[in-house]
PDB file of C-alpha atoms in Angstrom:
ATOM      1  CA  UNK N   9     -49.170  39.349  43.103  1.00 60.00           C
ATOM      2  CA  UNK N  10     -48.907  37.222  39.897  1.00 92.00           C
ATOM      3  CA  UNK N  11     -46.060  34.909  39.653  1.00 96.00           C
ATOM      4  CA  UNK N  12     -43.801  36.647  37.366  1.00 98.00           C
ATOM      5  CA  UNK N  13     -43.763  39.858  39.768  1.00 97.00           C
ATOM      6  CA  UNK N  14     -43.041  37.464  42.698  1.00 97.00           C
ATOM      7  CA  UNK N  15     -40.047  35.964  41.181  1.00 98.00           C
ATOM      8  CA  UNK N  16     -38.756  39.241  39.957  1.00 98.00           C
ATOM      9  CA  UNK N  17     -39.458  40.772  43.583  1.00 97.00           C
ATOM     10  CA  UNK N  18     -37.077  37.852  44.900  1.00 97.00           C
ATOM     11  CA  UNK N  19     -34.280  38.101  42.329  1.00 97.00           C
ATOM     12  CA  UNK N  20     -31.398  40.210  42.074  1.00 97.00           C
ATOM     13  CA  UNK N  21     -29.944  39.050  38.661  1.00 97.00           C
ATOM     14  CA  UNK N  22     -32.385  38.605  36.178  1.00 98.00           C
ATOM     15  CA  UNK N  23     -31.934  37.599  32.396  1.00 98.00           C
ATOM     16  CA  UNK N  24     -34.414  38.332  29.875  1.00 98.00           C
ATOM     17  CA  UNK N  25     -34.599  36.055  26.388  1.00 98.00           C
ATOM     18  CA  UNK N  26     -36.531  35.108  23.688  1.00 98.00           C
ATOM     19  CA  UNK N  27     -36.499  33.152  20.384  1.00 95.00           C
ATOM     20  CA  UNK N  28     -34.025  33.091  17.875  1.00 91.00           C
ATOM     21  CA  UNK N  29     -34.615  35.614  14.778  1.00 89.00           C
ATOM     22  CA  UNK N  30     -36.633  37.858  17.176  1.00 95.00           C
ATOM     23  CA  UNK N  31     -39.586  39.520  15.644  1.00 94.00           C
ATOM     24  CA  UNK N  32     -41.732  42.462  16.767  1.00 96.00           C
ATOM     25  CA  UNK N  33     -43.609  40.399  19.553  1.00 98.00           C
ATOM     26  CA  UNK N  34     -40.325  39.007  20.871  1.00 98.00           C
ATOM     27  CA  UNK N  35     -38.408  42.189  20.681  1.00 98.00           C
ATOM     28  CA  UNK N  36     -41.253  44.076  22.206  1.00 98.00           C
ATOM     29  CA  UNK N  37     -41.885  41.645  24.935  1.00 98.00           C
ATOM     30  CA  UNK N  38     -38.284  41.516  26.277  1.00 98.00           C
ATOM     31  CA  UNK N  39     -37.665  45.054  26.075  1.00 98.00           C
ATOM     32  CA  UNK N  40     -40.754  46.065  27.649  1.00 98.00           C
ATOM     33  CA  UNK N  41     -40.190  43.780  30.769  1.00 98.00           C
ATOM     34  CA  UNK N  42     -36.627  45.155  30.902  1.00 98.00           C
ATOM     35  CA  UNK N  43     -37.962  48.566  30.822  1.00 98.00           C
ATOM     36  CA  UNK N  44     -40.877  47.722  33.484  1.00 98.00           C
ATOM     37  CA  UNK N  45     -38.329  46.047  35.714  1.00 98.00           C
ATOM     38  CA  UNK N  46     -35.619  48.870  35.585  1.00 98.00           C
ATOM     39  CA  UNK N  47     -38.437  51.534  36.105  1.00 98.00           C
ATOM     40  CA  UNK N  48     -40.279  49.841  38.977  1.00 98.00           C
ATOM     41  CA  UNK N  49     -37.759  47.756  40.939  1.00 97.00           C
ATOM     42  CA  UNK N  50     -34.753  48.869  42.787  1.00 95.00           C
ATOM     43  CA  UNK N  51     -31.261  47.027  42.723  1.00 94.00           C
ATOM     44  CA  UNK N  52     -31.920  44.771  39.919  1.00 97.00           C
ATOM     45  CA  UNK N  53     -29.119  43.869  37.246  1.00 96.00           C
ATOM     46  CA  UNK N  54     -31.239  43.003  34.292  1.00 97.00           C
ATOM     47  CA  UNK N  55     -29.686  41.763  31.120  1.00 97.00           C
ATOM     48  CA  UNK N  56     -31.532  41.099  27.735  1.00 98.00           C
ATOM     49  CA  UNK N  57     -29.977  38.006  25.905  1.00 97.00           C
ATOM     50  CA  UNK N  58     -30.899  37.797  22.535  1.00 96.00           C
ATOM     51  CA  UNK N  59     -29.838  37.538  18.860  1.00 94.00           C
ATOM     52  CA  UNK N  60     -29.625  41.327  17.776  1.00 93.00           C
ATOM     53  CA  UNK N  61     -33.250  42.364  16.348  1.00 94.00           C
ATOM     54  CA  UNK N  62     -33.886  44.054  13.223  1.00 92.00           C
ATOM     55  CA  UNK N  63     -32.704  47.865  13.452  1.00 92.00           C
ATOM     56  CA  UNK N  64     -36.041  48.895  12.668  1.00 94.00           C
ATOM     57  CA  UNK N  65     -36.826  48.373  16.315  1.00 97.00           C
ATOM     58  CA  UNK N  66     -33.950  50.531  17.382  1.00 97.00           C
ATOM     59  CA  UNK N  67     -36.308  53.154  18.671  1.00 98.00           C
ATOM     60  CA  UNK N  68     -37.186  50.882  21.789  1.00 98.00           C
ATOM     61  CA  UNK N  69     -35.456  51.889  24.960  1.00 98.00           C
ATOM     62  CA  UNK N  70     -32.685  49.523  25.697  1.00 98.00           C
ATOM     63  CA  UNK N  71     -32.253  48.100  22.155  1.00 98.00           C
ATOM     64  CA  UNK N  72     -28.467  49.144  22.314  1.00 97.00           C
ATOM     65  CA  UNK N  73     -28.058  46.787  25.445  1.00 97.00           C
ATOM     66  CA  UNK N  74     -29.407  43.712  23.933  1.00 97.00           C
ATOM     67  CA  UNK N  75     -26.486  41.132  23.842  1.00 95.00           C
ATOM     68  CA  UNK N  76     -26.271  37.799  22.228  1.00 90.00           C
ATOM     69  CA  UNK N  77     -24.411  36.211  25.153  1.00 86.00           C
ATOM     70  CA  UNK N  78     -25.759  34.011  27.857  1.00 84.00           C
ATOM     71  CA  UNK N  79     -25.786  34.990  31.377  1.00 83.00           C
ATOM     72  CA  UNK N  80     -24.637  32.011  33.816  1.00 80.00           C
ATOM     73  CA  UNK N  81     -25.379  33.577  36.849  1.00 84.00           C
ATOM     74  CA  UNK N  82     -29.007  34.544  36.791  1.00 95.00           C
ATOM     75  CA  UNK N  83     -31.225  34.213  39.905  1.00 97.00           C
ATOM     76  CA  UNK N  84     -34.074  34.436  37.249  1.00 98.00           C
ATOM     77  CA  UNK N  85     -34.524  33.624  33.598  1.00 98.00           C
ATOM     78  CA  UNK N  86     -37.778  35.025  31.958  1.00 98.00           C
ATOM     79  CA  UNK N  87     -38.292  33.592  28.448  1.00 98.00           C
ATOM     80  CA  UNK N  88     -40.694  35.283  26.229  1.00 98.00           C
ATOM     81  CA  UNK N  89     -42.462  34.351  23.139  1.00 98.00           C
ATOM     82  CA  UNK N  90     -40.643  31.006  22.763  1.00 96.00           C
ATOM     83  CA  UNK N  91     -42.579  27.981  22.397  1.00 93.00           C
ATOM     84  CA  UNK N  92     -39.977  25.302  23.279  1.00 93.00           C
ATOM     85  CA  UNK N  93     -36.042  25.296  24.567  1.00 95.00           C
ATOM     86  CA  UNK N  94     -34.767  24.687  21.263  1.00 93.00           C
ATOM     87  CA  UNK N  95     -36.254  28.202  20.005  1.00 92.00           C
ATOM     88  CA  UNK N  96     -34.031  29.745  22.625  1.00 95.00           C
ATOM     89  CA  UNK N  97     -30.910  28.727  20.338  1.00 93.00           C
ATOM     90  CA  UNK N  98     -27.708  28.881  22.216  1.00 93.00           C
ATOM     91  CA  UNK N  99     -29.440  30.681  25.058  1.00 95.00           C
ATOM     92  CA  UNK N 100     -31.078  27.448  26.013  1.00 95.00           C
ATOM     93  CA  UNK N 101     -28.394  26.692  28.534  1.00 95.00           C
ATOM     94  CA  UNK N 102     -29.366  29.421  30.778  1.00 96.00           C
ATOM     95  CA  UNK N 103     -32.224  27.244  31.781  1.00 96.00           C
ATOM     96  CA  UNK N 104     -29.709  24.867  33.656  1.00 95.00           C
ATOM     97  CA  UNK N 105     -28.042  27.482  35.564  1.00 94.00           C
ATOM     98  CA  UNK N 106     -30.599  30.053  36.673  1.00 96.00           C
ATOM     99  CA  UNK N 107     -32.059  29.464  40.150  1.00 97.00           C
ATOM    100  CA  UNK N 108     -35.676  30.327  38.854  1.00 97.00           C
ATOM    101  CA  UNK N 109     -37.140  30.224  35.282  1.00 98.00           C
ATOM    102  CA  UNK N 110     -40.458  31.369  34.074  1.00 98.00           C
ATOM    103  CA  UNK N 111     -41.745  31.278  30.597  1.00 98.00           C
ATOM    104  CA  UNK N 112     -44.234  33.661  29.536  1.00 98.00           C
ATOM    105  CA  UNK N 113     -45.937  32.896  25.853  1.00 98.00           C
ATOM    106  CA  UNK N 114     -48.889  32.634  23.556  1.00 97.00           C
ATOM    107  CA  UNK N 115     -47.995  29.465  21.118  1.00 93.00           C
ATOM    108  CA  UNK N 116     -50.451  26.638  21.025  1.00 88.00           C
ATOM    109  CA  UNK N 117     -47.264  24.539  20.562  1.00 88.00           C
ATOM    110  CA  UNK N 118     -45.585  25.765  23.817  1.00 93.00           C
ATOM    111  CA  UNK N 119     -43.987  22.505  25.894  1.00 94.00           C
ATOM    112  CA  UNK N 120     -44.049  24.597  29.208  1.00 97.00           C
ATOM    113  CA  UNK N 121     -40.538  23.982  29.339  1.00 97.00           C
ATOM    114  CA  UNK N 122     -39.553  26.373  32.410  1.00 98.00           C
ATOM    115  CA  UNK N 123     -40.007  25.812  36.007  1.00 98.00           C
ATOM    116  CA  UNK N 124     -43.077  28.008  35.870  1.00 98.00           C
ATOM    117  CA  UNK N 125     -45.111  28.673  32.725  1.00 98.00           C
ATOM    118  CA  UNK N 126     -47.678  31.205  31.930  1.00 98.00           C
ATOM    119  CA  UNK N 127     -49.018  30.438  28.473  1.00 97.00           C
ATOM    120  CA  UNK N 128     -52.385  31.709  26.978  1.00 97.00           C
ATOM    121  CA  UNK N 129     -52.623  30.646  23.344  1.00 94.00           C
ATOM    122  CA  UNK N 130     -55.726  32.566  22.952  1.00 95.00           C
ATOM    123  CA  UNK N 131     -53.708  35.886  23.129  1.00 97.00           C
ATOM    124  CA  UNK N 132     -52.915  37.757  20.031  1.00 97.00           C
ATOM    125  CA  UNK N 133     -49.354  38.137  21.238  1.00 98.00           C
ATOM    126  CA  UNK N 134     -46.951  37.583  23.948  1.00 98.00           C
ATOM    127  CA  UNK N 135     -46.912  41.330  24.490  1.00 98.00           C
ATOM    128  CA  UNK N 136     -50.752  41.287  25.247  1.00 98.00           C
ATOM    129  CA  UNK N 137     -50.252  38.493  27.639  1.00 98.00           C
ATOM    130  CA  UNK N 138     -47.321  40.471  29.396  1.00 98.00           C
ATOM    131  CA  UNK N 139     -49.394  43.519  29.893  1.00 98.00           C
ATOM    132  CA  UNK N 140     -51.995  41.536  31.928  1.00 98.00           C
ATOM    133  CA  UNK N 141     -49.282  40.503  34.086  1.00 98.00           C
ATOM    134  CA  UNK N 142     -48.142  44.136  34.917  1.00 98.00           C
ATOM    135  CA  UNK N 143     -49.395  46.751  36.918  1.00 97.00           C
ATOM    136  CA  UNK N 144     -50.904  48.986  34.191  1.00 97.00           C
ATOM    137  CA  UNK N 145     -50.324  52.250  36.215  1.00 97.00           C
ATOM    138  CA  UNK N 146     -46.631  51.467  36.313  1.00 98.00           C
ATOM    139  CA  UNK N 147     -46.366  51.060  32.541  1.00 98.00           C
ATOM    140  CA  UNK N 148     -44.226  54.001  31.171  1.00 98.00           C
ATOM    141  CA  UNK N 149     -44.563  55.476  27.881  1.00 98.00           C
ATOM    142  CA  UNK N 150     -41.368  53.593  26.746  1.00 98.00           C
ATOM    143  CA  UNK N 151     -42.774  50.169  28.013  1.00 98.00           C
ATOM    144  CA  UNK N 152     -46.155  50.901  26.223  1.00 98.00           C
ATOM    145  CA  UNK N 153     -44.062  51.482  22.900  1.00 98.00           C
ATOM    146  CA  UNK N 154     -42.631  48.089  23.209  1.00 98.00           C
ATOM    147  CA  UNK N 155     -45.696  46.547  24.366  1.00 98.00           C
ATOM    148  CA  UNK N 156     -47.694  48.207  21.203  1.00 98.00           C
ATOM    149  CA  UNK N 157     -45.168  47.121  18.885  1.00 98.00           C
ATOM    150  CA  UNK N 158     -45.378  43.200  19.814  1.00 98.00           C
ATOM    151  CA  UNK N 159     -49.124  43.341  19.751  1.00 98.00           C
ATOM    152  CA  UNK N 160     -49.102  45.541  16.180  1.00 97.00           C
ATOM    153  CA  UNK N 161     -46.776  42.815  14.747  1.00 95.00           C
ATOM    154  CA  UNK N 162     -48.318  39.600  15.930  1.00 95.00           C
ATOM    155  CA  UNK N 163     -52.065  40.640  15.426  1.00 95.00           C
ATOM    156  CA  UNK N 164     -51.170  41.673  11.770  1.00 91.00           C
ATOM    157  CA  UNK N 165     -52.223  45.350  12.663  1.00 95.00           C
ATOM    158  CA  UNK N 166     -55.170  43.979  14.354  1.00 96.00           C
ATOM    159  CA  UNK N 167     -56.158  42.016  11.207  1.00 90.00           C
ATOM    160  CA  UNK N 168     -55.477  38.318  12.423  1.00 88.00           C
ATOM    161  CA  UNK N 169     -58.166  36.067  13.978  1.00 88.00           C
ATOM    162  CA  UNK N 170     -56.384  36.243  17.352  1.00 91.00           C
ATOM    163  CA  UNK N 171     -57.333  39.759  17.821  1.00 96.00           C
ATOM    164  CA  UNK N 172     -60.120  40.263  20.394  1.00 97.00           C
ATOM    165  CA  UNK N 173     -61.994  43.135  22.186  1.00 98.00           C
ATOM    166  CA  UNK N 174     -59.355  42.640  24.827  1.00 98.00           C
ATOM    167  CA  UNK N 175     -56.715  43.120  22.302  1.00 98.00           C
ATOM    168  CA  UNK N 176     -58.239  46.298  21.273  1.00 98.00           C
ATOM    169  CA  UNK N 177     -58.789  47.416  24.717  1.00 98.00           C
ATOM    170  CA  UNK N 178     -55.248  47.057  25.793  1.00 98.00           C
ATOM    171  CA  UNK N 179     -53.900  48.681  22.419  1.00 98.00           C
ATOM    172  CA  UNK N 180     -55.879  51.759  23.415  1.00 98.00           C
ATOM    173  CA  UNK N 181     -54.829  51.841  27.032  1.00 98.00           C
ATOM    174  CA  UNK N 182     -51.154  51.710  25.752  1.00 98.00           C
ATOM    175  CA  UNK N 183     -51.816  54.460  23.094  1.00 98.00           C
ATOM    176  CA  UNK N 184     -53.040  56.660  25.881  1.00 98.00           C
ATOM    177  CA  UNK N 185     -49.705  56.600  27.556  1.00 98.00           C
ATOM    178  CA  UNK N 186     -48.827  59.146  24.749  1.00 97.00           C
ATOM    179  CA  UNK N 187     -46.646  58.151  21.664  1.00 98.00           C
ATOM    180  CA  UNK N 188     -46.718  58.305  17.864  1.00 97.00           C
ATOM    181  CA  UNK N 189     -48.408  54.957  17.287  1.00 97.00           C
ATOM    182  CA  UNK N 190     -48.996  55.599  13.560  1.00 97.00           C
ATOM    183  CA  UNK N 191     -45.505  55.796  13.150  1.00 97.00           C
ATOM    184  CA  UNK N 192     -44.729  52.580  14.885  1.00 98.00           C
ATOM    185  CA  UNK N 193     -46.922  50.858  12.442  1.00 97.00           C
ATOM    186  CA  UNK N 194     -45.782  52.575   9.301  1.00 96.00           C
ATOM    187  CA  UNK N 195     -41.936  52.419   9.973  1.00 95.00           C
ATOM    188  CA  UNK N 196     -41.715  48.645  11.627  1.00 95.00           C
ATOM    189  CA  UNK N 197     -44.644  46.965   9.601  1.00 92.00           C
ATOM    190  CA  UNK N 198     -45.258  48.667   6.039  1.00 91.00           C
ATOM    191  CA  UNK N 199     -42.073  50.336   5.100  1.00 90.00           C
ATOM    192  CA  UNK N 200     -39.454  48.479   3.227  1.00 89.00           C
ATOM    193  CA  UNK N 201     -36.197  49.970   1.555  1.00 91.00           C
ATOM    194  CA  UNK N 202     -35.853  49.921  -2.143  1.00 96.00           C
ATOM    195  CA  UNK N 203     -33.889  46.380  -2.294  1.00 96.00           C
ATOM    196  CA  UNK N 204     -36.200  44.531   0.006  1.00 95.00           C
ATOM    197  CA  UNK N 205     -38.907  45.829  -2.148  1.00 96.00           C
ATOM    198  CA  UNK N 206     -37.625  44.689  -5.544  1.00 97.00           C
ATOM    199  CA  UNK N 207     -36.768  41.395  -3.786  1.00 97.00           C
ATOM    200  CA  UNK N 208     -40.465  41.000  -2.739  1.00 97.00           C
ATOM    201  CA  UNK N 209     -41.361  41.861  -6.512  1.00 97.00           C
ATOM    202  CA  UNK N 210     -39.025  38.951  -7.630  1.00 97.00           C
ATOM    203  CA  UNK N 211     -40.625  36.552  -5.043  1.00 98.00           C
ATOM    204  CA  UNK N 212     -44.146  37.408  -6.579  1.00 97.00           C
ATOM    205  CA  UNK N 213     -43.001  37.339 -10.218  1.00 97.00           C
ATOM    206  CA  UNK N 214     -41.716  33.888  -9.633  1.00 97.00           C
ATOM    207  CA  UNK N 215     -44.426  32.586  -7.340  1.00 98.00           C
ATOM    208  CA  UNK N 216     -46.538  29.518  -7.867  1.00 98.00           C
ATOM    209  CA  UNK N 217     -50.163  28.499  -7.353  1.00 98.00           C
ATOM    210  CA  UNK N 218     -51.109  24.978  -6.455  1.00 97.00           C
ATOM    211  CA  UNK N 219     -54.141  23.102  -5.495  1.00 97.00           C
ATOM    212  CA  UNK N 220     -56.828  25.133  -7.675  1.00 97.00           C
ATOM    213  CA  UNK N 221     -55.288  28.127  -6.390  1.00 97.00           C
ATOM    214  CA  UNK N 222     -55.401  27.477  -2.730  1.00 98.00           C
ATOM    215  CA  UNK N 223     -51.760  27.553  -1.955  1.00 98.00           C
ATOM    216  CA  UNK N 224     -49.282  30.230  -3.032  1.00 98.00           C
ATOM    217  CA  UNK N 225     -45.495  29.647  -2.700  1.00 98.00           C
ATOM    218  CA  UNK N 226     -42.478  31.277  -3.268  1.00 98.00           C
ATOM    219  CA  UNK N 227     -38.862  30.109  -2.896  1.00 98.00           C
ATOM    220  CA  UNK N 228     -35.308  32.087  -2.685  1.00 97.00           C
ATOM    221  CA  UNK N 229     -32.153  30.510  -2.901  1.00 96.00           C
ATOM    222  CA  UNK N 230     -29.217  32.121  -0.819  1.00 97.00           C
ATOM    223  CA  UNK N 231     -27.441  33.678  -3.671  1.00 96.00           C
ATOM    224  CA  UNK N 232     -30.479  35.495  -5.025  1.00 97.00           C
ATOM    225  CA  UNK N 233     -31.552  37.080  -1.928  1.00 97.00           C
ATOM    226  CA  UNK N 234     -28.344  38.089  -0.692  1.00 96.00           C
ATOM    227  CA  UNK N 235     -27.699  40.115  -3.787  1.00 96.00           C
ATOM    228  CA  UNK N 236     -30.324  42.382  -2.775  1.00 97.00           C
ATOM    229  CA  UNK N 237     -30.095  42.514   1.128  1.00 95.00           C
ATOM    230  CA  UNK N 238     -27.828  41.674   3.792  1.00 91.00           C
ATOM    231  CA  UNK N 239     -30.190  41.347   6.505  1.00 88.00           C
ATOM    232  CA  UNK N 240     -32.565  38.266   6.423  1.00 90.00           C
ATOM    233  CA  UNK N 241     -35.142  39.984   8.486  1.00 86.00           C
ATOM    234  CA  UNK N 242     -36.021  42.268   5.793  1.00 90.00           C
ATOM    235  CA  UNK N 243     -37.841  39.191   4.198  1.00 93.00           C
ATOM    236  CA  UNK N 244     -40.317  39.214   7.095  1.00 86.00           C
ATOM    237  CA  UNK N 245     -43.275  40.484   5.159  1.00 88.00           C
ATOM    238  CA  UNK N 246     -42.960  38.479   2.033  1.00 96.00           C
ATOM    239  CA  UNK N 247     -45.277  35.739   3.172  1.00 95.00           C
ATOM    240  CA  UNK N 248     -48.258  38.019   4.069  1.00 92.00           C
ATOM    241  CA  UNK N 249     -48.190  39.347   0.572  1.00 95.00           C
ATOM    242  CA  UNK N 250     -48.431  35.622  -0.770  1.00 97.00           C
ATOM    243  CA  UNK N 251     -51.062  35.011   1.834  1.00 95.00           C
ATOM    244  CA  UNK N 252     -53.224  38.313   0.531  1.00 93.00           C
ATOM    245  CA  UNK N 253     -53.527  36.933  -3.320  1.00 97.00           C
ATOM    246  CA  UNK N 254     -57.127  36.080  -3.833  1.00 96.00           C
ATOM    247  CA  UNK N 255     -58.333  32.577  -3.248  1.00 97.00           C
ATOM    248  CA  UNK N 256     -55.142  31.690  -1.503  1.00 98.00           C
ATOM    249  CA  UNK N 257     -55.828  29.472   1.775  1.00 97.00           C
ATOM    250  CA  UNK N 258     -52.377  28.458   2.783  1.00 98.00           C
ATOM    251  CA  UNK N 259     -49.354  30.479   1.768  1.00 98.00           C
ATOM    252  CA  UNK N 260     -45.527  29.170   1.778  1.00 98.00           C
ATOM    253  CA  UNK N 261     -42.323  31.054   1.806  1.00 98.00           C
ATOM    254  CA  UNK N 262     -39.046  29.115   1.799  1.00 98.00           C
ATOM    255  CA  UNK N 263     -35.534  30.587   1.658  1.00 98.00           C
ATOM    256  CA  UNK N 264     -32.185  29.068   2.026  1.00 97.00           C
ATOM    257  CA  UNK N 265     -30.301  30.058   5.174  1.00 95.00           C
ATOM    258  CA  UNK N 266     -27.117  27.723   4.543  1.00 93.00           C
ATOM    259  CA  UNK N 267     -26.346  24.879   2.136  1.00 93.00           C
ATOM    260  CA  UNK N 268     -29.182  22.506   2.191  1.00 93.00           C
ATOM    261  CA  UNK N 269     -30.814  24.474   5.130  1.00 96.00           C
ATOM    262  CA  UNK N 270     -34.209  26.554   4.764  1.00 97.00           C
ATOM    263  CA  UNK N 271     -36.363  28.591   6.616  1.00 96.00           C
ATOM    264  CA  UNK N 272     -40.115  27.878   6.085  1.00 97.00           C
ATOM    265  CA  UNK N 273     -42.999  30.232   6.897  1.00 96.00           C
ATOM    266  CA  UNK N 274     -46.597  29.332   6.532  1.00 97.00           C
ATOM    267  CA  UNK N 275     -49.646  31.391   6.735  1.00 96.00           C
ATOM    268  CA  UNK N 276     -53.328  30.518   6.118  1.00 95.00           C
ATOM    269  CA  UNK N 277     -56.667  32.131   6.357  1.00 92.00           C
ATOM    270  CA  UNK N 278     -58.717  29.068   7.859  1.00 90.00           C
ATOM    271  CA  UNK N 279     -56.421  26.038   7.858  1.00 94.00           C
ATOM    272  CA  UNK N 280     -54.025  24.924  10.448  1.00 93.00           C
ATOM    273  CA  UNK N 281     -50.663  25.149   9.421  1.00 95.00           C
ATOM    274  CA  UNK N 282     -49.177  24.770  12.958  1.00 92.00           C
ATOM    275  CA  UNK N 283     -49.573  21.129  12.479  1.00 94.00           C
ATOM    276  CA  UNK N 284     -47.397  21.211   9.439  1.00 96.00           C
ATOM    277  CA  UNK N 285     -45.011  23.458  10.981  1.00 94.00           C
ATOM    278  CA  UNK N 286     -44.736  20.911  14.181  1.00 92.00           C
ATOM    279  CA  UNK N 287     -44.303  17.955  11.723  1.00 95.00           C
ATOM    280  CA  UNK N 288     -41.411  19.805  10.014  1.00 95.00           C
ATOM    281  CA  UNK N 289     -39.983  20.310  13.501  1.00 91.00           C
ATOM    282  CA  UNK N 290     -40.861  23.796  14.199  1.00 89.00           C
ATOM    283  CA  UNK N 291     -44.180  25.506  15.712  1.00 86.00           C
ATOM    284  CA  UNK N 292     -46.281  28.496  15.856  1.00 85.00           C
ATOM    285  CA  UNK N 293     -49.864  29.039  15.640  1.00 86.00           C
ATOM    286  CA  UNK N 294     -52.740  27.605  13.634  1.00 89.00           C
ATOM    287  CA  UNK N 295     -52.682  30.631  11.170  1.00 90.00           C
ATOM    288  CA  UNK N 296     -48.981  31.513  11.630  1.00 90.00           C
ATOM    289  CA  UNK N 297     -46.195  28.884  11.856  1.00 91.00           C
ATOM    290  CA  UNK N 298     -42.648  28.118  10.608  1.00 93.00           C
ATOM    291  CA  UNK N 299     -39.833  25.650  10.805  1.00 93.00           C
ATOM    292  CA  UNK N 300     -36.096  25.075   9.625  1.00 94.00           C
ATOM    293  CA  UNK N 301     -35.876  22.415   7.135  1.00 96.00           C
ATOM    294  CA  UNK N 302     -32.893  20.526   5.732  1.00 97.00           C
ATOM    295  CA  UNK N 303     -32.315  19.279   2.078  1.00 96.00           C
ATOM    296  CA  UNK N 304     -32.962  20.250  -1.628  1.00 96.00           C
ATOM    297  CA  UNK N 305     -35.574  22.715  -2.037  1.00 96.00           C
ATOM    298  CA  UNK N 306     -37.236  20.990  -4.895  1.00 96.00           C
ATOM    299  CA  UNK N 307     -37.094  17.546  -3.147  1.00 97.00           C
ATOM    300  CA  UNK N 308     -38.472  19.062   0.098  1.00 97.00           C
ATOM    301  CA  UNK N 309     -41.395  20.891  -1.695  1.00 97.00           C
ATOM    302  CA  UNK N 310     -42.209  17.927  -4.033  1.00 97.00           C
ATOM    303  CA  UNK N 311     -42.081  15.197  -1.537  1.00 96.00           C
ATOM    304  CA  UNK N 312     -42.761  16.569   1.727  1.00 97.00           C
ATOM    305  CA  UNK N 313     -44.054  20.158   2.316  1.00 98.00           C
ATOM    306  CA  UNK N 314     -46.465  20.424  -0.533  1.00 98.00           C
ATOM    307  CA  UNK N 315     -48.117  17.024   0.149  1.00 98.00           C
ATOM    308  CA  UNK N 316     -48.609  18.132   3.827  1.00 97.00           C
ATOM    309  CA  UNK N 317     -50.264  21.367   2.424  1.00 98.00           C
ATOM    310  CA  UNK N 318     -52.431  19.232   0.180  1.00 97.00           C
ATOM    311  CA  UNK N 319     -53.526  16.892   2.897  1.00 96.00           C
ATOM    312  CA  UNK N 320     -54.357  20.202   5.148  1.00 96.00           C
ATOM    313  CA  UNK N 321     -56.440  21.502   2.436  1.00 96.00           C
ATOM    314  CA  UNK N 322     -58.457  18.506   1.946  1.00 93.00           C
ATOM    315  CA  UNK N 323     -59.332  18.155   5.522  1.00 79.00           C
TER     316      UNK N 323
END
């Protein structure tokens, strides 16, 4: 029995958490583990402590039970898809009160902040890693939906370089459980509502190229994007559209979340953008990373972020 299942077996009250602004991999891994525990272990009290994810993930069993509260009486805290304590946000305090804690993650910048840590940065996603820790015969169709979602989102629908033969084998095993996998891809990865699509068009219209076309970036202030959408999670796919422009090696998308506070997303073809994100106080993967930065957007770009990108492009 691996350490994760051993800790679950020995705990009664279990808290499952993940990073702030949960994406497909974070949402999928937390709900996958929730379903697996409730279906295969008796007498466990399980809570998913997480910021509410996008409603497009509401088809996952247990979505309505997600709570933004912390759980101070946990025998076991399981952190999924978070690279450090700060990424847990306000739920990081649970590390101080839980009797045991374990971190399951695939980020190269992981700080191994829990008592036990299973970190494999070569994995396409935390969902892929989590599947290898579970008994595949006990993975239900509901758990499989969650795991498949996370793999799809963090692999870019199997496009990113982190996708391996094992990634595809695991995806195939999950599909064999029996669910509409094409609907998951269409509804959660590609489809956008009308206003979100208009906002994407605005970003692309105003995007700029730098460094002989090797960098493309777009910026949105709060007043602009909030006129189109109320949920910032609907901007998730914008960065990928910037990266898909011919000749672009590094894409940057930055949007204002509060006065002088901006969320930065970075994507690359071959460059290491995790080093840039880490220097900005964030983290992530070599080809996909992000951070929260503070200051005026134009000053941050001119004095800090674009010079970092130029340095990375120049090797």
